CSV table of C-alpha atoms and ligand atoms in Angstrom, one decimal:
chain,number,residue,atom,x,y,z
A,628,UNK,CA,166.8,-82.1,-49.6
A,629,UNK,CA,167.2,-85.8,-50.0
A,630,UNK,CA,165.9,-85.9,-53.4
A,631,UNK,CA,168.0,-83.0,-54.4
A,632,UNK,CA,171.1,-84.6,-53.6
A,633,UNK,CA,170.0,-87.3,-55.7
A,634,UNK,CA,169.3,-84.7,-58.7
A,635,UNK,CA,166.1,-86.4,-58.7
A,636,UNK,CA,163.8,-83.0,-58.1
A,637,UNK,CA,161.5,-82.2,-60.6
A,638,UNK,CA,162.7,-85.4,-62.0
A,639,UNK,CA,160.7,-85.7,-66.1
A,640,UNK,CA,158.1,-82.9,-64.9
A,641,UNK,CA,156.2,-81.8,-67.9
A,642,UNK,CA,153.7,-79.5,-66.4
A,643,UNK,CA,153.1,-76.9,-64.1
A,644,UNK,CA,152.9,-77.8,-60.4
A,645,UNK,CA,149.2,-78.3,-58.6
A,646,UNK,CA,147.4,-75.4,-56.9
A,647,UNK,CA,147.2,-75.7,-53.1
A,648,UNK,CA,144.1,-77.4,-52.1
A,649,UNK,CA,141.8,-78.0,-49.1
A,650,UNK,CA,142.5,-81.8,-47.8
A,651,UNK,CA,139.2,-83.8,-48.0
A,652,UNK,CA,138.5,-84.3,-44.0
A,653,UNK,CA,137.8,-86.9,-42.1
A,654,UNK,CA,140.8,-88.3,-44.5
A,655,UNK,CA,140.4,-91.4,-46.2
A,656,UNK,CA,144.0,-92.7,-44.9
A,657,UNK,CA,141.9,-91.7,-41.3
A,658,UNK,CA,139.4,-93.7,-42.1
A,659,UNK,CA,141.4,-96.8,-43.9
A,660,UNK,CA,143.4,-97.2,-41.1
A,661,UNK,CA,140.3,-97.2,-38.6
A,662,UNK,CA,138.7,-99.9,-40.7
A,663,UNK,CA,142.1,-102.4,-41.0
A,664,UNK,CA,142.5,-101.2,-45.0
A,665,UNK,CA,145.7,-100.2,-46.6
A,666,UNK,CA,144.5,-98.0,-48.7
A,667,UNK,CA,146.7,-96.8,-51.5
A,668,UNK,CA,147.7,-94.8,-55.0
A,669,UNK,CA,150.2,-95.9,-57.7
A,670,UNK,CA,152.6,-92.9,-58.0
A,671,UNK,CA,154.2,-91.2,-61.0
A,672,UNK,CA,157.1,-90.1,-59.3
A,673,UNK,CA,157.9,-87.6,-61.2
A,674,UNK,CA,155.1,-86.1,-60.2
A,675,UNK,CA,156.1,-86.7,-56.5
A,676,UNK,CA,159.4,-84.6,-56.7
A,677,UNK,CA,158.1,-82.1,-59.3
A,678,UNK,CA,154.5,-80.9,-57.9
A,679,UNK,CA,154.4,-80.3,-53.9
A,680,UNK,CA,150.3,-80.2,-54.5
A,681,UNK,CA,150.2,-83.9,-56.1
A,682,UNK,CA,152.4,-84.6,-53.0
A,683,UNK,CA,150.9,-82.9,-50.2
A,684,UNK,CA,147.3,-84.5,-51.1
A,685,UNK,CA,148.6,-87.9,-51.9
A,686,UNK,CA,150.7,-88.0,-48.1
A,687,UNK,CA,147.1,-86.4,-46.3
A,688,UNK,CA,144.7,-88.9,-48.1
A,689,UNK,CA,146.8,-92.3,-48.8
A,690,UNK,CA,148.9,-94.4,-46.0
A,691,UNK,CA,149.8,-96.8,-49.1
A,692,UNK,CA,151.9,-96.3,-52.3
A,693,UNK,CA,153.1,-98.5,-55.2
A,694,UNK,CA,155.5,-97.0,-58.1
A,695,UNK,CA,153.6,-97.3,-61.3
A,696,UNK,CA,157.3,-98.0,-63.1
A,697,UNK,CA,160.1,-96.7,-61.7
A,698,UNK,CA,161.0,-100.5,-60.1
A,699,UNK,CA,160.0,-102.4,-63.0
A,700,UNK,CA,163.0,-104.2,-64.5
A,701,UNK,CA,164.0,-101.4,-67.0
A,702,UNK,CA,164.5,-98.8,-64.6
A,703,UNK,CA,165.6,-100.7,-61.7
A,704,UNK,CA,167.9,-102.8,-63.9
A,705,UNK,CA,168.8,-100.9,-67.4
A,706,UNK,CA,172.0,-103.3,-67.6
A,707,UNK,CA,173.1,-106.5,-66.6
A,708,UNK,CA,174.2,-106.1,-62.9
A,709,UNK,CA,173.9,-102.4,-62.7
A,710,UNK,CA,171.0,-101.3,-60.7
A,711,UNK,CA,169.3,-97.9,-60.3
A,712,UNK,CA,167.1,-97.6,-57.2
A,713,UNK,CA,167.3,-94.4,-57.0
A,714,UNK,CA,163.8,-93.3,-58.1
A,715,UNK,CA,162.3,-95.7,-55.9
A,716,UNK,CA,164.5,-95.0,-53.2
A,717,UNK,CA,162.9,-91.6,-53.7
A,718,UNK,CA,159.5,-93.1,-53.6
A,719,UNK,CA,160.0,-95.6,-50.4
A,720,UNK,CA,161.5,-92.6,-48.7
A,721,UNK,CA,158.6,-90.7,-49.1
A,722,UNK,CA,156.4,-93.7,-48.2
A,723,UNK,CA,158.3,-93.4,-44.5
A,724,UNK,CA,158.4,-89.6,-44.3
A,725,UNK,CA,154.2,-90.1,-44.3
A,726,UNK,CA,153.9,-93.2,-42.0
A,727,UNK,CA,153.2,-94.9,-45.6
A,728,UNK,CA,153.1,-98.6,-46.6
A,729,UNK,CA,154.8,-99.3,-50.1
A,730,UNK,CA,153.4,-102.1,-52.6
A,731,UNK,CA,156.4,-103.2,-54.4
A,732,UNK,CA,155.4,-103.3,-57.8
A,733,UNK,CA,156.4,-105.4,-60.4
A,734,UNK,CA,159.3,-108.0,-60.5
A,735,UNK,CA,158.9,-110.1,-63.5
A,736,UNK,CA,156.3,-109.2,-66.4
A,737,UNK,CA,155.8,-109.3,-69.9
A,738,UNK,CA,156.4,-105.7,-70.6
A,739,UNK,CA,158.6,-102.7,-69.8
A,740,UNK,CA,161.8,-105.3,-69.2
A,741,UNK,CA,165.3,-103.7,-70.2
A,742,UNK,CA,166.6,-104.4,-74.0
A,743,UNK,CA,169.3,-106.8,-72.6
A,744,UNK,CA,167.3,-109.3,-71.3
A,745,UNK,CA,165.0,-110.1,-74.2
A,746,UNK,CA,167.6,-110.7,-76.9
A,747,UNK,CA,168.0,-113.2,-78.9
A,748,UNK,CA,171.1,-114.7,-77.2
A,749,UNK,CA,169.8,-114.9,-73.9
A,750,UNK,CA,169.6,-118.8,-73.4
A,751,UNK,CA,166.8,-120.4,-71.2
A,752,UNK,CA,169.7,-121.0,-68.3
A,753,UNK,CA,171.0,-117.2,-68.9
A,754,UNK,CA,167.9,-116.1,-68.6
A,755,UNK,CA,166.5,-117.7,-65.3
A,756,UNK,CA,170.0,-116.8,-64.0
A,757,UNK,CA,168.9,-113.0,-64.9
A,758,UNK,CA,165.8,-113.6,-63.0
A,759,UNK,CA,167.0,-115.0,-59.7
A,760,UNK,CA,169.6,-112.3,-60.0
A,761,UNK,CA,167.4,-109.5,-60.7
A,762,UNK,CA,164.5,-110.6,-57.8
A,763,UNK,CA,166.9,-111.2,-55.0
A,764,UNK,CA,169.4,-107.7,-55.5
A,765,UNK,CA,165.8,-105.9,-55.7
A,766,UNK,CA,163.8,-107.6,-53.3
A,767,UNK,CA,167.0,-107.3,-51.0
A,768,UNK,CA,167.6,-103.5,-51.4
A,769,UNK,CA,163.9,-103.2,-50.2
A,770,UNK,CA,164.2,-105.8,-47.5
A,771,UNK,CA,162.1,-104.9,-44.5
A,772,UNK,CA,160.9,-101.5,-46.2
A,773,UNK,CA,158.4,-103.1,-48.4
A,774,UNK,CA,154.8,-105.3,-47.5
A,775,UNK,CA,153.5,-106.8,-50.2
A,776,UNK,CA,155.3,-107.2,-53.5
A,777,UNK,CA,153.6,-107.9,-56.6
A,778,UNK,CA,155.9,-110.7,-57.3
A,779,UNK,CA,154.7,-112.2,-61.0
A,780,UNK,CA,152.5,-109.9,-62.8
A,781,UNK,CA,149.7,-111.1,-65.6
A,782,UNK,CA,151.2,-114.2,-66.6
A,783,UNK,CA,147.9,-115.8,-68.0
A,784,UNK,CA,146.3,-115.3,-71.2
A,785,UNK,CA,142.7,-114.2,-71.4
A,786,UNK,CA,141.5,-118.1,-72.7
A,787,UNK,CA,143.8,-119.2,-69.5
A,788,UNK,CA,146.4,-120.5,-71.4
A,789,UNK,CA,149.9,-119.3,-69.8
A,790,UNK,CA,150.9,-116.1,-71.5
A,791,UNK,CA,153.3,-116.8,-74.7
A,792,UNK,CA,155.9,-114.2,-73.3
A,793,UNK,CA,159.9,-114.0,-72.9
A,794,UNK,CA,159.5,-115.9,-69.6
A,795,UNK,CA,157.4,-118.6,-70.6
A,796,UNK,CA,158.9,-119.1,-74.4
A,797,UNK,CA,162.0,-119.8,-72.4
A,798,UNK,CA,161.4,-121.8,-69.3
A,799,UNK,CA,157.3,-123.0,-69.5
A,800,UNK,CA,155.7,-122.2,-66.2
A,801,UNK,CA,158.8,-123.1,-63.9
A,802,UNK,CA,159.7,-118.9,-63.8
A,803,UNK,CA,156.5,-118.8,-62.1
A,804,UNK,CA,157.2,-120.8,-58.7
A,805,UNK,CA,161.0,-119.9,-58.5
A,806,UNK,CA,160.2,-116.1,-58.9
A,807,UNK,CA,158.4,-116.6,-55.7
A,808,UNK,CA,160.6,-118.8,-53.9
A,809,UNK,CA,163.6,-116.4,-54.8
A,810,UNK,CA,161.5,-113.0,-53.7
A,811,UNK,CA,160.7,-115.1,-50.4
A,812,UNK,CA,164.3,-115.8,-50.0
A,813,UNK,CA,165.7,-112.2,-50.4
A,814,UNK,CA,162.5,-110.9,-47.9
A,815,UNK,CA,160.8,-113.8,-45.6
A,816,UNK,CA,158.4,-110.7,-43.9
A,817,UNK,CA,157.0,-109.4,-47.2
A,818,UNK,CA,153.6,-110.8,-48.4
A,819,UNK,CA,154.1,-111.7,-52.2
A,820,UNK,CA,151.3,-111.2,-55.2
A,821,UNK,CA,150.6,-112.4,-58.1
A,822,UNK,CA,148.8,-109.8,-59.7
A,823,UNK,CA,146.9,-109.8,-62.8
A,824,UNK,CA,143.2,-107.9,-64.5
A,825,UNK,CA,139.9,-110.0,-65.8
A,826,UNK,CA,139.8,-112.5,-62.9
A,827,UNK,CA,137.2,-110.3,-61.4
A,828,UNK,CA,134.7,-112.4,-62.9
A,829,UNK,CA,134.2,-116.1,-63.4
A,830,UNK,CA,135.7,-117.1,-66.6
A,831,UNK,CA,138.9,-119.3,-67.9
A,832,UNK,CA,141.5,-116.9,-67.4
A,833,UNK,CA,139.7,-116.6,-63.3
A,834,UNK,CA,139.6,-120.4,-63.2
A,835,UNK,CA,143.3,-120.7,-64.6
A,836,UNK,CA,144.6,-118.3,-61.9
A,837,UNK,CA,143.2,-119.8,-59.3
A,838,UNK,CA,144.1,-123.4,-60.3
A,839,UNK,CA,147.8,-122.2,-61.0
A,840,UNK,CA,148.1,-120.6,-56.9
A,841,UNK,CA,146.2,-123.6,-55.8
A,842,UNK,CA,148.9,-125.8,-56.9
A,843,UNK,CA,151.8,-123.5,-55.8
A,844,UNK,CA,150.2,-123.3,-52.7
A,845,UNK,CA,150.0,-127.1,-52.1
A,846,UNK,CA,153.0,-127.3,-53.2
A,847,UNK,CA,154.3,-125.0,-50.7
A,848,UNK,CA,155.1,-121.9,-52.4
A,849,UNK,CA,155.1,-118.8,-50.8
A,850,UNK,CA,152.5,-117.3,-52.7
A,851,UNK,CA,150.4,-115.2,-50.0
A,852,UNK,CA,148.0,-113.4,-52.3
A,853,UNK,CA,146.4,-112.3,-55.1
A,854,UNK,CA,146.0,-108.7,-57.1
A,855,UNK,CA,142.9,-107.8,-58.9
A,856,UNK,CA,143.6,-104.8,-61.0
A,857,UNK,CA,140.0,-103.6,-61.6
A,858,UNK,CA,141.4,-101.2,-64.8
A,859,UNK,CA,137.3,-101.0,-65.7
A,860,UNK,CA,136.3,-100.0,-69.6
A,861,UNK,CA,133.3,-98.6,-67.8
A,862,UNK,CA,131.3,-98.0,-65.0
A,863,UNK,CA,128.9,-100.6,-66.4
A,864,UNK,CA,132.3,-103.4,-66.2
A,865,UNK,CA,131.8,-103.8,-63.1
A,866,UNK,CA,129.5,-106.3,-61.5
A,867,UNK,CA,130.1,-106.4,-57.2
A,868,UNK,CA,128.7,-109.8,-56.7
A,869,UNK,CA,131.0,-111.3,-59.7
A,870,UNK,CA,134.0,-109.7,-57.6
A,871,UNK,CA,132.7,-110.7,-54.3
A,872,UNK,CA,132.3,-114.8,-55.3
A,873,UNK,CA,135.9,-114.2,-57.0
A,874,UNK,CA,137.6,-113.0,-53.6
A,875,UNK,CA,135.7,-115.9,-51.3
A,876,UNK,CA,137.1,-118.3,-54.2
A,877,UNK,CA,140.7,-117.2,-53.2
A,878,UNK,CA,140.2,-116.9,-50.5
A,879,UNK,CA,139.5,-120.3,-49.8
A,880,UNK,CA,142.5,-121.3,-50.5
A,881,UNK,CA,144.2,-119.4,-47.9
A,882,UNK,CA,145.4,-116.4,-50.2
A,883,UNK,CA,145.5,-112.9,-49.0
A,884,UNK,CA,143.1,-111.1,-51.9
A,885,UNK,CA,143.5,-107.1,-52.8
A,886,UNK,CA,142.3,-104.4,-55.3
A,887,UNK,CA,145.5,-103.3,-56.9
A,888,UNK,CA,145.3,-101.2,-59.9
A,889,UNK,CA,141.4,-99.9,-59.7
A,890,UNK,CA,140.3,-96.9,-62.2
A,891,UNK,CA,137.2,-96.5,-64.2
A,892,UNK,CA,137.8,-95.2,-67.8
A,893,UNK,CA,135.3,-92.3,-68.2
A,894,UNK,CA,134.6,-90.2,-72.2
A,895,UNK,CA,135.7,-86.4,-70.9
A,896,UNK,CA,134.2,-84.2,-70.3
A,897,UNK,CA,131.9,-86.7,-68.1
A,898,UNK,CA,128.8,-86.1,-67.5
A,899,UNK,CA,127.8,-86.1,-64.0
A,900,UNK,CA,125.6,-89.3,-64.4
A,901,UNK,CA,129.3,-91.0,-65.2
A,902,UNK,CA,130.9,-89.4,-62.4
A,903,UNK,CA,128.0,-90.7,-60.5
A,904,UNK,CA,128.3,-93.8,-61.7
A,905,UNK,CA,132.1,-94.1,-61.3
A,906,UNK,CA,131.4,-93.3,-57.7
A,907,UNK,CA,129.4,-96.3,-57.5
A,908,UNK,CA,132.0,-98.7,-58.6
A,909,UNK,CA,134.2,-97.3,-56.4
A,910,UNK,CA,132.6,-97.4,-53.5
A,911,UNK,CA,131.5,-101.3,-54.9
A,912,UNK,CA,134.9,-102.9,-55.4
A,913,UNK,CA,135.8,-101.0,-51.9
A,914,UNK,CA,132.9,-102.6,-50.0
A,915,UNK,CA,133.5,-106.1,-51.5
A,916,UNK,CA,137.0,-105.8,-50.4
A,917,UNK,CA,135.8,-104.4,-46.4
A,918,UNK,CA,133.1,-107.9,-46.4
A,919,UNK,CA,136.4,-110.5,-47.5
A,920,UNK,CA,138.6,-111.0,-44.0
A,921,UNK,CA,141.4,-111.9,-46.9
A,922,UNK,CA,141.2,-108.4,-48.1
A,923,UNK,CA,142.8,-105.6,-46.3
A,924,UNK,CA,144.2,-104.0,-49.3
A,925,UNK,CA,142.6,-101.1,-51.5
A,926,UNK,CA,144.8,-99.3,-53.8
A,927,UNK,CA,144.1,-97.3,-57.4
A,928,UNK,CA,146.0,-96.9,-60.3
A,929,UNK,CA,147.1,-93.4,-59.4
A,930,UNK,CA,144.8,-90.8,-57.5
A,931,UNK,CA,144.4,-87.9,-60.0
A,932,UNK,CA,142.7,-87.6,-63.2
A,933,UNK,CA,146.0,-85.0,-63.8
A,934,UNK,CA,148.6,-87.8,-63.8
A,935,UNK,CA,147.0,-91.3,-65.3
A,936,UNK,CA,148.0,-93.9,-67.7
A,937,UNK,CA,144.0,-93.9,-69.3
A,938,UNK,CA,144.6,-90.9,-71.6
A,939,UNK,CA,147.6,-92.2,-73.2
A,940,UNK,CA,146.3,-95.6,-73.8
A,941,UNK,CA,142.9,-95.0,-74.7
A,942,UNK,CA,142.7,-91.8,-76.3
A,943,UNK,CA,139.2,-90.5,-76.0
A,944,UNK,CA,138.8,-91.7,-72.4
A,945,UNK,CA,139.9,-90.2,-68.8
A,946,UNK,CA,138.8,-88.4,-65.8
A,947,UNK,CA,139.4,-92.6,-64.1
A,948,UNK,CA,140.5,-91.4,-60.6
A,949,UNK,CA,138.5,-90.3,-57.6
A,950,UNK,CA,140.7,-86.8,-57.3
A,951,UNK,CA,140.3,-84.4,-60.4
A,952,UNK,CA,142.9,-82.5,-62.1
A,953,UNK,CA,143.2,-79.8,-59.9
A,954,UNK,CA,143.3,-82.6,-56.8
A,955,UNK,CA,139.7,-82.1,-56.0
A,956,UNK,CA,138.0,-84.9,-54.6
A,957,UNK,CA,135.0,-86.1,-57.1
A,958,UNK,CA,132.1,-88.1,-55.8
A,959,UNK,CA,134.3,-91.3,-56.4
A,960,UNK,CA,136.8,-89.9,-53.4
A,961,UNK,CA,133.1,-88.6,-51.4
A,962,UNK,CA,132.0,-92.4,-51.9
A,963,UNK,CA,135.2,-94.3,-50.7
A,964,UNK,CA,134.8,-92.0,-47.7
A,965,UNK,CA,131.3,-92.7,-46.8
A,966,UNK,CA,132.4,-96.5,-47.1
A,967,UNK,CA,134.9,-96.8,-45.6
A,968,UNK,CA,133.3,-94.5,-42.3
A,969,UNK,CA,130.1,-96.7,-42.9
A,970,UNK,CA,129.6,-99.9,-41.0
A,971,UNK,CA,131.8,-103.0,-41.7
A,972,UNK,CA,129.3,-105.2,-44.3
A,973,UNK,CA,128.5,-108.5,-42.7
A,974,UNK,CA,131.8,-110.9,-43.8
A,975,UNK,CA,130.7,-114.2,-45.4
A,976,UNK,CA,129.5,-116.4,-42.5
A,977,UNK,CA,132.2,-118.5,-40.4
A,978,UNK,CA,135.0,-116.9,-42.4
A,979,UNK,CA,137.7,-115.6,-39.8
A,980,UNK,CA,139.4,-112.7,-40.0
A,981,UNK,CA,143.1,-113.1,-41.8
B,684,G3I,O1,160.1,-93.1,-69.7
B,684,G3I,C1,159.6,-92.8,-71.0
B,684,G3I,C2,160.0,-91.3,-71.4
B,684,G3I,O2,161.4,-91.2,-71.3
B,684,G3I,C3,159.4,-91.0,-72.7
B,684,G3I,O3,159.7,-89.6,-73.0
B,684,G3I,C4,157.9,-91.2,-72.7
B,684,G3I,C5,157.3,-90.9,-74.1
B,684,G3I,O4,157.6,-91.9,-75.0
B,684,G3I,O5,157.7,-92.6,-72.4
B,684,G3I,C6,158.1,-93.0,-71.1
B,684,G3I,O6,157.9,-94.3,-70.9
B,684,G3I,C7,156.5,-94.6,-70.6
B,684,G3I,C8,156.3,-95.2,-69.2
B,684,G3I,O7,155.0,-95.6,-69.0
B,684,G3I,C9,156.7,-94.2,-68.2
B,684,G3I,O8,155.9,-93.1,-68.2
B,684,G3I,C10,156.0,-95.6,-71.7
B,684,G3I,O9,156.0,-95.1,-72.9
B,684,G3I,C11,154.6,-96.1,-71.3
B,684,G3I,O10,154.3,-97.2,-72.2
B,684,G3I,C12,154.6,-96.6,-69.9
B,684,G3I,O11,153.2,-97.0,-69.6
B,684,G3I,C13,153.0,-97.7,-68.4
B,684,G3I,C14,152.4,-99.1,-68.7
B,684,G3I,O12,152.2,-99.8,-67.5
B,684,G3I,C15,153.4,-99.9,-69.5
B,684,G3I,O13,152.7,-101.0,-70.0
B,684,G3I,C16,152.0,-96.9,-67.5
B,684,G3I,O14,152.6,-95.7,-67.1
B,684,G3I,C17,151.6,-97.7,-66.3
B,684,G3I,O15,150.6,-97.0,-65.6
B,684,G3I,C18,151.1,-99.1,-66.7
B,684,G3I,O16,150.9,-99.8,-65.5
B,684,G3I,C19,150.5,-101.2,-65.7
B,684,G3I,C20,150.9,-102.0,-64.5
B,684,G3I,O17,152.3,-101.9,-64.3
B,684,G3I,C21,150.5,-103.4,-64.6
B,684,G3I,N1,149.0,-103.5,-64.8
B,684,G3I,C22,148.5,-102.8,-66.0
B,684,G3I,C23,148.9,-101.3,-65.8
B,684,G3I,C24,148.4,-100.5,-67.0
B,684,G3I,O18,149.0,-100.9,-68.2
């Protein structure tokens, strides 16, 4: 009723809602929460107020959600100083209604940022004004309601060079510490991210990441952890031993480590040697994360094949999620339960639990 007084039900629907389904028992949020995981789905909100199906399976299998946009800067901010909330309000709401936690997701990034901040006029100074205004009103309205934010999202280049963006154009790497030490201000019990892809594997862009929080963190920024997306090409991207070595790397130096954005890009209509295979990963990335005491965070970049980014962005390629279309669990969603009932792998000797 809530949502309706906001006029935000059925809010951008542009399909017919989900068929009732049977809920995959013993639940993966059952088993998440047995096993000390968060274990969570990005949500397309419209989806959430539009499809009771998407919803009902989402609240029975998840006990984590993150918005996939609606509190990046161009919704949450469309003009200077006037804010819109109200589809994450929606979303955060939900998240409580369920005994949910909610990711906040993403403060300051490269991409979907309102038309007002990135013109030409905006000065260096107007612009890290923008910033500490934008972080504290958002990271306030949420303050106490939200765990983790993903505080600066992919600001390094593949090579490891800092991304050439609006931020960095303007004020060089500095945006970087202060977006942290503003979020920490406006929310001292939320454990901030910075979240970014391709540091799964040892490389310069890895190596650059973990330099950059290494210094924050001597240099006493809050930074608490770190996001690996895991959007894989393929079920052959992945490589479980590469991710493992990343997270003990991180780990080290006293961050908080999570899988943040997983999904596994699959050629419709998949064969069920892909499907298989996707399964694999899955149940991979989730059993590195279960054997890294940093790690108690396990969330995919939505949870149905019927509501993804893949399709849209890679034409050709889908069917990434471990729930189907029609909310049917695949063998991805059979193999994250298996792991996460299965025993606890072995955590890398003399490594304490975080
Ligand atoms: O809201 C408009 C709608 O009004 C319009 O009718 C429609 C068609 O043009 O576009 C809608 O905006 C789209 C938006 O998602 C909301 O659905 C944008 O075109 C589209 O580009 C945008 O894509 C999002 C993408 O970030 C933007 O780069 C994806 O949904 C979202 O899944 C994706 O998420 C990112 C993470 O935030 C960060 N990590 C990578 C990940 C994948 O790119």
């Amino acid at each position: 009723m809530v949502l309706a007084a906001l006029g935000l039900t059925g809010a951008g629907l542009t399909r017919p809602a989900s068929p009732a389904v049977p809920v995959l028992v013993p639940t993966l949020r059952s088993l998440a929460a047995a096993d000390g995981i968060s274990f969570g789905a990005a949500v397309d909100v419209s989806a959430l107020l539009g499809d009771p199906g998407y919803a009902t399976q989402l609240g029975a299998q998840y006990d984590m959600v993150t918005p996939e946009n609606v509190m990046k800067w161009m919704y949450t901010e469309p003009r200077p100083g006037v804010y819109d909330f109200r589809a994450a309000d929606a979303l955060v709401g939900f998240a409580r209604a369920h005994g949910m936690k909610v990711r906040g997701h993403n403060l300051v990034w490269f991409e979907q940022n309102p038309v007002w901040l990135t013109r030409p006029t905006m000065t260096p100074g107007a612009l890290a004004g923008a910033l500490r205004r934008h972080i504290t009103a958002e990271v306030g309205h949420f303050r106490g309601r939200i765990s983790q934010w993903d505080v600066v999202n992919e600001a390094v280049d593949d090579d490891g060079a800092l991304r050439r963006d609006v931020w960095s154009s303007a004020l060089g790497s500095t945006y970087i510490a202060e977006a942290f030490r503003w979020a920490h201000a406006a929310d001292p019990g939320a454990v901030l991210f910075y979240n970014d892809y391709g540091i799964d594997k040892p490389g310069p862009k890895a190596d650059a990441v973990l330099a950059l929080l290494t210094r924050l963190r001597r240099e006493g920024s809050p930074v608490g952890g770190v996001g690996f997306e895991l959007h894989l090409g393929s079920p052959a991207d992945f490589d479980a031993g590469a991710l493992a070595g990343m997270m003990a790397r991180f780990a080290a130096v006293g961050l908080a480590t999570a899988v943040t954005e997983m999904d596994v890009r699959l050629k419709p209509p998949a064969p069920a040697g892909a499907l298989d295979a996707q399964a694999v990963d899955f149940a991979g990335a989730l059993q590195d994360c279960r054997a890294q005491p940093s790690c108690h965070t396990f969330v995919s970049w939505g949870y149905t094949d019927l509501d993804s980014w893949i399709p849209g962005t890679f034409p050709g390629f889908g069917q990434a999620l471990p729930f189907d279309a029609g909310l049917r669990p695949k063998p991805a969603a059979y193999a994250l339960q298996s792991g996460l009932a299965g025993p606890r792998p072995r955590p890398p000797t003399g490594a304490a639990r975080r």
